[in-house]
Amino acid sequence: MASVINLDPTHVAPGSTVLGQAIKHIGIGKHGSKPLPADLLEACRQALTDPNTHPLQRGAFIGALLAKGPTEAELTLESAIGKDAFGHPTFLIHKLCTDLHAGLLPIAVRLVRGHTLSVSEAEQLGDYLFGNEPCEAFRGFAASIMRVRHETNDEYLGLMRAAERTFTPGFRLNQTVSERPLVQLAEPFDGVEHSYMITPLLANWFERRGYGALSMVGRSGGPKLTLNAHDLYMHLGCQYMQSRHELTEPLMPYGWVLDQKALSPALNRWVDRRQVLLKRPFLATLEKVLNPCGARILVTSVFHITYQMKMAELALMAGFDAAIVMKRGLEGTLAPATSRASGVLCAVRTAQGHLFFQNFEADRPEFASFRTDEDPDVPNPTAADNAALIRKFVAQKVTGDEHFDNRVRYAYALMERGMEWIEGQLKAPPAR
């Protein structure tokens, strides 16, 4: 398959192309998208017919435009596709996605018309998105439409089933289980730009509580490309899993680490696409709730607070018995902010199938000692420096960085409160 990173012969950065700049305006979401300025609109008209324009960005741009609802001025962009194209879905798809498989046409038309997909339709779409069939324009188009209007739980379930079929044999066919109940940790794969991560310390905390800890990591699809958990675990010298059979091996200080590349080459290929699409597509959420090792509890975080409940619902849908979802973590990570109203949402599904939810907010008296007036910015954080802090805290319980130490202890307190509630609901704490 041809590389999807090469945008054009001049190798312009994805965010600097005409359509890349336009996607930043109109691809934000239901409520954040803005109309195109007149000069950018005219530049888009030219870019849509330019053979050097990357098909992913062409599709993503049109998808975002239709999902947000084009203004009267933006409707004139039809001229770059065909007369009245925006009002005739089948004609639009034939013009925009010339090499789309005919079997996907009904789904494409439903997306154009603003309809949501059933589980089976989303599953069929996922098989195409993750496969090797042609038509990058349609991949960008579909991902962009669902992102702007927000994916439904049924769509996530279908896409999840399709993603699971892309797992390598070591995770798809191997059903080895850990002797300890597994806790899976997953946060946005694009990591941080202005802070340090604490994920390995949380993994260590769960191990000391009697669980097996599994961290899901992968390459960053952007928009942040400075430091992520994948980089951090590499600098800590952690070995990455290649199969579920490794769950029977002795625990390491930071638990097991699963790289998306080893789990699913198909999902790993989408990292390159995401760097071209610029805006986080459905995979930014989906990759955190995939459960390839049969973990019982998901510990995750959300970049947008409105997604906190959805993440909990998706976790239970993915087969986890319980979830802890961090809100307002630093840059969307599992490191809680100490100057803002951070906190966790906990969710459980009991053996009887009942769902229960509980919030633990930062304003509770038990968390008062962790509050600060600010969360200092860390300029140019590196994996090496972050790893040094992790090692020092494990060895000495203090690093000399007061804000880092306080943040770790705050995270431990939030996890302690959340796990007490979850274990009480599940009636099954692990043997320590």
CSV table of C-alpha atoms in Angstrom, one decimal, residues 15-428:
chain,number,residue,atom,x,y,z
A,15,GLY,CA,-1.2,21.4,8.9
A,16,SER,CA,0.2,23.9,6.4
A,17,THR,CA,-1.7,22.8,3.3
A,18,VAL,CA,-4.7,24.8,2.2
A,19,LEU,CA,-7.1,22.0,3.2
A,20,GLY,CA,-5.2,21.3,6.4
A,21,GLN,CA,-5.7,24.9,7.5
A,22,ALA,CA,-9.4,24.7,6.5
A,23,ILE,CA,-9.9,21.4,8.4
A,24,LYS,CA,-8.7,23.3,11.6
A,25,HIS,CA,-11.6,25.7,11.0
A,26,ILE,CA,-14.5,23.3,10.2
A,27,GLY,CA,-13.4,20.0,11.6
A,28,ILE,CA,-13.6,20.8,15.3
A,29,GLY,CA,-16.9,19.3,16.2
A,30,LYS,CA,-20.6,20.0,16.6
A,31,HIS,CA,-20.2,23.3,18.4
A,32,GLY,CA,-16.7,24.5,17.7
A,33,SER,CA,-16.5,24.6,13.9
A,34,LYS,CA,-16.2,28.0,12.3
A,35,PRO,CA,-17.1,29.3,8.8
A,36,LEU,CA,-14.3,29.5,6.3
A,37,PRO,CA,-12.8,33.0,5.7
A,38,ALA,CA,-13.4,34.2,2.2
A,39,ASP,CA,-9.7,34.0,1.2
A,40,LEU,CA,-9.3,30.5,2.6
A,41,LEU,CA,-12.6,29.4,0.9
A,42,GLU,CA,-11.3,30.4,-2.5
A,43,ALA,CA,-8.0,28.7,-1.9
A,44,CYS,CA,-10.0,25.5,-1.0
A,45,ARG,CA,-11.8,25.7,-4.3
A,46,GLN,CA,-8.4,25.4,-6.0
A,47,ALA,CA,-7.1,22.8,-3.7
A,48,LEU,CA,-10.1,20.5,-4.3
A,49,THR,CA,-9.2,20.2,-7.9
A,50,ASP,CA,-5.5,20.1,-7.5
A,51,PRO,CA,-4.2,16.6,-8.3
A,52,ASN,CA,-1.4,17.1,-5.7
A,53,THR,CA,-4.0,17.4,-2.9
A,54,HIS,CA,-3.8,14.4,-0.6
A,55,PRO,CA,-7.1,12.4,-1.0
A,56,LEU,CA,-7.3,11.9,2.8
A,57,GLN,CA,-7.5,15.7,3.3
A,58,ARG,CA,-9.8,16.1,0.4
A,59,GLY,CA,-12.2,13.6,1.9
A,60,ALA,CA,-11.8,14.9,5.4
A,61,PHE,CA,-12.5,18.5,4.3
A,62,ILE,CA,-15.7,17.6,2.5
A,63,GLY,CA,-16.9,15.3,5.3
A,64,ALA,CA,-16.4,18.0,7.9
A,65,LEU,CA,-18.1,20.7,5.7
A,66,LEU,CA,-21.2,18.5,5.3
A,67,ALA,CA,-21.3,17.4,8.9
A,68,LYS,CA,-21.1,21.0,10.3
A,69,GLY,CA,-23.5,22.3,7.7
A,70,PRO,CA,-22.1,24.5,4.9
A,71,THR,CA,-22.8,28.3,4.9
A,72,GLU,CA,-24.3,29.8,1.7
A,73,ALA,CA,-20.8,30.9,0.7
A,74,GLU,CA,-19.3,27.4,1.4
A,75,LEU,CA,-22.1,25.8,-0.8
A,76,THR,CA,-20.4,27.4,-3.8
A,77,LEU,CA,-17.5,24.9,-3.3
A,78,GLU,CA,-19.8,22.4,-5.1
A,79,SER,CA,-18.4,23.8,-8.3
A,80,ALA,CA,-15.1,22.0,-7.6
A,81,ILE,CA,-16.9,18.7,-7.5
A,82,GLY,CA,-20.0,19.0,-9.7
A,83,LYS,CA,-23.2,21.0,-10.0
A,84,ASP,CA,-25.6,20.4,-7.0
A,85,ALA,CA,-23.2,17.7,-5.6
A,86,PHE,CA,-24.0,18.5,-2.0
A,87,GLY,CA,-27.7,17.9,-2.6
A,88,HIS,CA,-27.2,14.6,-4.4
A,89,PRO,CA,-25.3,12.1,-2.1
A,90,THR,CA,-24.8,9.3,-4.7
A,91,PHE,CA,-23.5,11.8,-7.3
A,92,LEU,CA,-21.2,13.3,-4.6
A,93,ILE,CA,-19.7,10.0,-3.6
A,94,HIS,CA,-19.1,8.9,-7.2
A,95,LYS,CA,-17.2,12.2,-7.9
A,96,LEU,CA,-15.3,12.4,-4.6
A,97,CYS,CA,-14.6,8.7,-4.0
A,98,THR,CA,-14.1,7.4,-7.6
A,99,ASP,CA,-12.5,4.1,-6.5
A,100,LEU,CA,-14.9,3.2,-3.6
A,101,HIS,CA,-16.1,-0.3,-3.6
A,102,ALA,CA,-19.8,-0.4,-4.7
A,103,GLY,CA,-20.8,-2.3,-1.5
A,104,LEU,CA,-19.9,0.7,0.6
A,105,LEU,CA,-22.1,3.1,-1.4
A,106,PRO,CA,-25.2,2.7,0.8
A,107,ILE,CA,-23.2,3.4,3.9
A,108,ALA,CA,-21.5,6.4,2.3
A,109,VAL,CA,-24.9,7.8,1.3
A,110,ARG,CA,-26.2,7.4,4.8
A,111,LEU,CA,-23.2,9.4,6.1
A,112,VAL,CA,-23.8,12.2,3.6
A,113,ARG,CA,-27.5,12.4,4.6
A,114,GLY,CA,-26.5,12.8,8.3
A,115,HIS,CA,-27.8,9.4,9.4
A,116,THR,CA,-26.1,7.3,12.0
A,117,LEU,CA,-25.1,3.7,11.3
A,118,SER,CA,-26.3,0.5,12.8
A,119,VAL,CA,-23.8,-1.8,14.6
A,120,SER,CA,-23.6,-4.0,11.5
A,121,GLU,CA,-23.2,-1.1,9.1
A,122,ALA,CA,-20.4,0.4,11.3
A,123,GLU,CA,-18.8,-3.1,11.4
A,124,GLN,CA,-18.8,-3.2,7.6
A,125,LEU,CA,-17.4,0.3,7.5
A,126,GLY,CA,-14.7,-0.6,9.9
A,127,ASP,CA,-13.6,-3.6,7.9
A,128,TYR,CA,-13.1,-1.3,4.9
A,129,LEU,CA,-11.4,1.5,6.9
A,130,PHE,CA,-8.9,-1.0,8.4
A,131,GLY,CA,-8.4,-3.0,5.2
A,132,ASN,CA,-6.3,-2.6,2.2
A,133,GLU,CA,-9.0,-1.7,-0.3
A,134,PRO,CA,-8.4,1.6,-2.3
A,135,CYS,CA,-10.0,5.0,-1.7
A,136,GLU,CA,-8.2,7.1,0.9
A,137,ALA,CA,-10.6,9.9,0.2
A,138,PHE,CA,-13.5,7.8,1.6
A,139,ARG,CA,-11.5,6.9,4.7
A,140,GLY,CA,-10.9,10.6,5.4
A,141,PHE,CA,-14.5,11.5,4.5
A,142,ALA,CA,-16.1,8.9,6.8
A,143,ALA,CA,-13.8,9.5,9.7
A,144,SER,CA,-14.3,13.3,9.5
A,145,ILE,CA,-18.1,13.1,9.3
A,146,MET,CA,-18.4,10.8,12.4
A,147,ARG,CA,-15.9,13.0,14.3
A,148,VAL,CA,-17.7,16.3,13.7
A,149,ARG,CA,-21.2,14.9,14.5
A,150,HIS,CA,-19.9,12.5,17.2
A,151,GLU,CA,-20.0,8.7,16.9
A,152,THR,CA,-22.8,6.8,18.5
A,153,ASN,CA,-22.2,3.9,20.9
A,154,ASP,CA,-23.6,1.5,18.2
A,155,GLU,CA,-21.1,2.9,15.7
A,156,TYR,CA,-18.3,2.4,18.2
A,157,LEU,CA,-19.4,-1.2,18.9
A,158,GLY,CA,-19.3,-2.0,15.2
A,159,LEU,CA,-16.0,-0.4,14.7
A,160,MET,CA,-14.7,-2.2,17.8
A,161,ARG,CA,-15.7,-5.6,16.4
A,162,ALA,CA,-13.9,-4.7,13.1
A,163,ALA,CA,-10.8,-3.6,14.9
A,164,GLU,CA,-10.7,-6.8,16.9
A,165,ARG,CA,-10.5,-8.8,13.7
A,166,THR,CA,-7.3,-7.0,12.9
A,167,PHE,CA,-5.5,-8.3,16.0
A,168,THR,CA,-2.4,-10.4,15.4
A,169,PRO,CA,-2.8,-14.2,16.2
A,170,GLY,CA,-1.0,-13.8,19.6
A,171,PHE,CA,-3.9,-11.6,20.8
A,172,ARG,CA,-6.8,-12.8,18.6
A,173,LEU,CA,-6.3,-16.6,19.0
A,174,ASN,CA,-4.4,-16.9,22.3
A,175,GLN,CA,-6.7,-16.8,25.4
A,176,THR,CA,-4.0,-17.0,28.1
A,177,VAL,CA,-5.1,-15.2,31.3
A,178,SER,CA,-3.2,-13.6,34.1
A,179,GLU,CA,-3.2,-15.1,37.5
A,180,ARG,CA,-4.0,-11.7,38.9
A,181,PRO,CA,-7.1,-9.7,37.7
A,182,LEU,CA,-5.9,-7.3,35.0
A,183,VAL,CA,-6.1,-3.5,35.1
A,184,GLN,CA,-5.6,-1.8,31.7
A,185,LEU,CA,-4.2,1.7,31.7
A,186,ALA,CA,-4.7,3.8,28.5
A,187,GLU,CA,-4.6,7.5,27.9
A,188,PRO,CA,-4.5,9.7,24.7
A,189,PHE,CA,-1.7,8.2,22.6
A,190,ASP,CA,-0.4,11.7,21.5
A,191,GLY,CA,0.8,12.3,25.1
A,192,VAL,CA,2.0,15.7,26.3
A,193,GLU,CA,3.9,18.8,25.4
A,194,HIS,CA,4.0,20.8,28.6
A,195,SER,CA,4.0,18.3,31.5
A,196,TYR,CA,5.4,15.0,32.7
A,197,MET,CA,3.4,11.7,32.6
A,198,ILE,CA,2.9,9.4,35.6
A,199,THR,CA,1.4,6.3,34.0
A,200,PRO,CA,4.2,3.8,35.0
A,201,LEU,CA,3.8,4.9,38.6
A,202,LEU,CA,0.0,4.1,38.4
A,203,ALA,CA,0.8,0.7,36.9
A,204,ASN,CA,3.2,0.1,39.8
A,205,TRP,CA,0.5,1.2,42.3
A,206,PHE,CA,-2.0,-1.2,40.9
A,207,GLU,CA,0.5,-4.0,41.1
A,208,ARG,CA,1.2,-3.3,44.8
A,209,ARG,CA,-2.6,-3.4,45.3
A,210,GLY,CA,-2.7,-7.0,44.0
A,211,TYR,CA,-3.6,-6.5,40.3
A,212,GLY,CA,-1.7,-7.1,37.1
A,213,ALA,CA,-1.1,-3.9,35.2
A,214,LEU,CA,-1.2,-3.6,31.5
A,215,SER,CA,-0.4,-0.3,29.7
A,216,MET,CA,-1.7,0.2,26.2
A,217,VAL,CA,0.7,2.4,24.1
A,218,GLY,CA,1.4,3.4,20.5
A,219,ARG,CA,2.9,5.9,18.2
A,220,SER,CA,1.3,9.4,18.3
A,221,GLY,CA,-1.1,10.2,15.6
A,222,GLY,CA,-1.0,13.9,16.7
A,223,PRO,CA,-1.7,16.6,17.1
A,224,LYS,CA,0.9,16.4,20.0
A,225,LEU,CA,4.2,14.8,19.0
A,226,THR,CA,6.6,15.6,21.8
A,227,LEU,CA,6.3,12.9,24.5
A,228,ASN,CA,3.9,10.0,25.0
A,229,ALA,CA,3.6,6.8,27.1
A,230,HIS,CA,5.2,4.8,24.3
A,231,ASP,CA,8.4,6.9,24.5
A,232,LEU,CA,8.4,6.8,28.3
A,233,TYR,CA,8.1,3.0,28.6
A,234,MET,CA,10.9,2.6,26.1
A,235,HIS,CA,13.2,4.9,28.2
A,236,LEU,CA,12.3,2.8,31.3
A,237,GLY,CA,13.6,-0.3,29.4
A,238,CYS,CA,10.3,-2.1,29.4
A,239,GLN,CA,9.8,-5.1,27.1
A,240,TYR,CA,6.7,-4.9,24.9
A,241,MET,CA,4.3,-7.8,24.7
A,242,GLN,CA,4.1,-9.9,21.6
A,243,SER,CA,1.4,-12.4,22.7
A,244,ARG,CA,-1.0,-13.0,25.6
A,245,HIS,CA,1.1,-16.0,26.7
A,246,GLU,CA,3.4,-13.5,28.3
A,247,LEU,CA,0.8,-12.8,30.9
A,248,THR,CA,2.1,-15.9,32.7
A,249,GLU,CA,5.6,-14.5,33.0
A,250,PRO,CA,6.8,-12.7,36.2
A,251,LEU,CA,5.5,-9.2,36.7
A,252,MET,CA,7.9,-6.3,36.0
A,253,PRO,CA,7.9,-3.1,38.1
A,254,TYR,CA,5.7,-1.3,35.7
A,255,GLY,CA,3.6,-4.2,34.6
A,256,TRP,CA,3.1,-5.4,31.0
A,257,VAL,CA,3.2,-2.9,28.1
A,258,LEU,CA,1.4,-3.6,24.8
A,259,ASP,CA,2.4,-1.6,21.7
A,260,GLN,CA,-0.4,-1.0,19.2
A,261,LYS,CA,2.0,-2.0,16.4
A,262,ALA,CA,2.3,-5.5,17.9
A,263,LEU,CA,-1.4,-5.7,18.5
A,264,SER,CA,-2.6,-4.6,15.1
A,265,PRO,CA,-0.6,-3.5,12.1
A,266,ALA,CA,-3.8,-2.2,10.6
A,267,LEU,CA,-4.4,0.2,13.5
A,268,ASN,CA,-0.8,1.2,13.5
A,269,ARG,CA,-1.1,2.2,9.8
A,270,TRP,CA,-3.8,4.6,10.8
A,271,VAL,CA,-1.3,6.6,12.9
A,272,ASP,CA,0.1,7.9,9.6
A,273,ARG,CA,-3.3,8.7,8.3
A,274,ARG,CA,-4.2,10.6,11.5
A,275,GLN,CA,-1.2,12.8,11.2
A,276,VAL,CA,-2.6,13.9,7.8
A,277,LEU,CA,-6.2,14.2,9.0
A,278,LEU,CA,-5.0,16.5,11.8
A,279,LYS,CA,-8.2,16.2,13.9
A,280,ARG,CA,-8.5,13.2,16.2
A,281,PRO,CA,-10.8,10.6,14.6
A,282,PHE,CA,-12.8,7.8,16.3
A,283,LEU,CA,-9.6,5.8,16.8
A,284,ALA,CA,-8.4,8.2,19.5
A,285,THR,CA,-11.2,7.0,21.6
A,286,LEU,CA,-11.5,3.4,20.3
A,287,GLU,CA,-7.8,2.4,20.8
A,288,LYS,CA,-8.1,3.1,24.6
A,289,VAL,CA,-11.1,0.8,25.1
A,290,LEU,CA,-10.0,-2.2,23.1
A,291,ASN,CA,-9.5,-5.1,25.5
A,292,PRO,CA,-7.2,-7.7,23.8
A,293,CYS,CA,-6.0,-9.3,27.0
A,294,GLY,CA,-9.3,-9.7,28.9
A,295,ALA,CA,-8.6,-7.0,31.5
A,296,ARG,CA,-11.2,-6.6,34.2
A,297,ILE,CA,-10.8,-2.8,34.9
A,298,LEU,CA,-10.0,0.0,32.5
A,299,VAL,CA,-8.2,3.1,33.9
A,300,THR,CA,-8.3,5.8,31.3
A,301,SER,CA,-8.7,9.6,30.7
A,302,VAL,CA,-10.5,11.9,28.4
A,303,PHE,CA,-9.3,15.0,26.6
A,304,HIS,CA,-12.8,16.5,26.4
A,305,ILE,CA,-14.8,16.4,29.6
A,306,THR,CA,-18.0,15.8,27.7
A,307,TYR,CA,-16.6,12.4,26.7
A,308,GLN,CA,-16.2,11.1,30.3
A,309,MET,CA,-19.5,9.2,30.5
A,310,LYS,CA,-19.1,7.9,26.9
A,311,MET,CA,-15.7,6.5,27.8
A,312,ALA,CA,-17.2,4.7,30.8
A,313,GLU,CA,-20.1,3.3,28.7
A,314,LEU,CA,-17.7,2.1,26.0
A,315,ALA,CA,-15.5,0.4,28.5
A,316,LEU,CA,-18.4,-1.6,29.9
A,317,MET,CA,-19.5,-2.3,26.3
A,318,ALA,CA,-15.9,-3.6,25.5
A,319,GLY,CA,-16.1,-6.2,28.2
A,320,PHE,CA,-14.5,-4.5,31.2
A,321,ASP,CA,-16.3,-5.0,34.5
A,322,ALA,CA,-15.4,-1.6,35.7
A,323,ALA,CA,-13.7,1.7,34.6
A,324,ILE,CA,-12.1,4.7,36.2
A,325,VAL,CA,-12.1,7.7,33.9
A,326,MET,CA,-9.9,10.7,34.8
A,327,LYS,CA,-11.3,14.1,33.9
A,328,ARG,CA,-9.2,17.3,33.5
A,329,GLY,CA,-5.9,15.5,33.7
A,330,LEU,CA,-2.9,17.5,32.6
A,331,GLU,CA,-3.2,17.6,28.8
A,332,GLY,CA,-5.9,14.9,28.9
A,333,THR,CA,-3.6,12.3,30.6
A,334,LEU,CA,-3.9,10.2,33.7
A,335,ALA,CA,-1.9,12.8,35.7
A,336,PRO,CA,-4.5,14.9,37.6
A,337,ALA,CA,-4.4,18.7,37.5
A,338,THR,CA,-4.0,20.1,41.0
A,339,SER,CA,-5.1,23.7,40.3
A,340,ARG,CA,-8.4,22.7,38.4
A,341,ALA,CA,-11.4,20.6,39.3
A,342,SER,CA,-10.0,17.2,38.4
A,343,GLY,CA,-11.6,14.0,39.5
A,344,VAL,CA,-12.6,10.5,38.4
A,345,LEU,CA,-15.8,8.9,37.2
A,346,CYS,CA,-16.1,5.3,38.2
A,347,ALA,CA,-18.4,2.7,36.6
A,348,VAL,CA,-19.2,-0.9,37.2
A,349,ARG,CA,-21.3,-3.7,35.7
A,350,THR,CA,-22.3,-6.2,38.4
A,351,ALA,CA,-22.6,-9.9,37.9
A,352,GLN,CA,-26.4,-9.3,37.6
A,353,GLY,CA,-25.8,-7.0,34.7
A,354,HIS,CA,-26.6,-3.8,36.6
A,355,LEU,CA,-24.7,-0.6,35.8
A,356,PHE,CA,-23.6,1.8,38.5
A,357,PHE,CA,-21.7,5.1,38.3
A,358,GLN,CA,-20.0,7.3,40.9
A,359,ASN,CA,-18.1,10.6,40.7
A,360,PHE,CA,-15.3,11.5,43.0
A,361,GLU,CA,-14.6,15.2,42.6
A,362,ALA,CA,-11.6,17.3,43.5
A,363,ASP,CA,-13.6,19.4,46.0
A,364,ARG,CA,-14.0,16.5,48.4
A,365,PRO,CA,-12.3,17.4,51.8
A,366,GLU,CA,-10.0,14.3,51.6
A,367,PHE,CA,-8.3,15.8,48.5
A,368,ALA,CA,-7.9,19.4,49.8
A,369,SER,CA,-4.2,18.9,50.8
A,370,PHE,CA,-3.3,18.3,47.1
A,371,ARG,CA,-4.7,21.5,45.7
A,372,THR,CA,-2.4,24.1,44.3
A,373,ASP,CA,-2.7,27.6,42.8
A,374,GLU,CA,-1.1,26.5,39.5
A,375,ASP,CA,0.1,23.5,37.5
A,376,PRO,CA,3.6,24.7,36.3
A,377,ASP,CA,4.4,24.4,32.7
A,378,VAL,CA,7.2,22.0,31.8
A,379,PRO,CA,9.1,23.4,28.8
A,380,ASN,CA,10.2,20.7,26.3
A,381,PRO,CA,9.6,17.6,28.4
A,382,THR,CA,11.8,14.6,27.4
A,383,ALA,CA,11.3,10.9,27.9
A,384,ALA,CA,14.7,10.7,29.5
A,385,ASP,CA,13.9,13.3,32.2
A,386,ASN,CA,10.4,11.8,32.7
A,387,ALA,CA,11.8,8.3,33.1
A,388,ALA,CA,14.4,9.6,35.7
A,389,LEU,CA,11.6,11.0,37.8
A,390,ILE,CA,9.6,7.8,37.6
A,391,ARG,CA,12.6,5.7,38.7
A,392,LYS,CA,13.5,8.1,41.5
A,393,PHE,CA,9.9,8.1,42.9
A,394,VAL,CA,9.7,4.3,42.8
A,395,ALA,CA,13.0,4.0,44.7
A,396,GLN,CA,12.7,6.9,47.1
A,397,LYS,CA,9.0,8.1,47.1
A,398,VAL,CA,10.3,11.6,46.5
A,399,THR,CA,12.0,13.2,43.5
A,400,GLY,CA,12.8,16.8,44.6
A,401,ASP,CA,10.1,18.0,42.2
A,402,GLU,CA,7.4,19.0,44.6
A,403,HIS,CA,4.7,19.5,42.0
A,404,PHE,CA,5.4,16.1,40.4
A,405,ASP,CA,5.5,14.3,43.8
A,406,ASN,CA,2.2,16.0,44.9
A,407,ARG,CA,0.5,15.1,41.6
A,408,VAL,CA,1.5,11.4,41.9
A,409,ARG,CA,0.2,11.3,45.5
A,410,TYR,CA,-3.0,13.0,44.4
A,411,ALA,CA,-3.4,10.4,41.6
A,412,TYR,CA,-2.9,7.6,44.2
A,413,ALA,CA,-5.6,9.1,46.4
A,414,LEU,CA,-8.0,9.3,43.5
A,415,MET,CA,-7.3,5.8,42.5
A,416,GLU,CA,-7.6,4.5,46.1
A,417,ARG,CA,-11.0,6.1,46.5
A,418,GLY,CA,-12.2,4.8,43.1
A,419,MET,CA,-10.9,1.3,43.7
A,420,GLU,CA,-12.5,1.1,47.1
A,421,TRP,CA,-15.9,1.9,45.5
A,422,ILE,CA,-15.3,-0.5,42.6
A,423,GLU,CA,-14.2,-3.4,44.7
A,424,GLY,CA,-17.1,-2.8,47.0
A,425,GLN,CA,-19.5,-3.0,44.1
A,426,LEU,CA,-17.9,-6.0,42.6
A,427,LYS,CA,-17.4,-7.7,46.0
A,428,ALA,CA,-14.1,-9.1,44.8
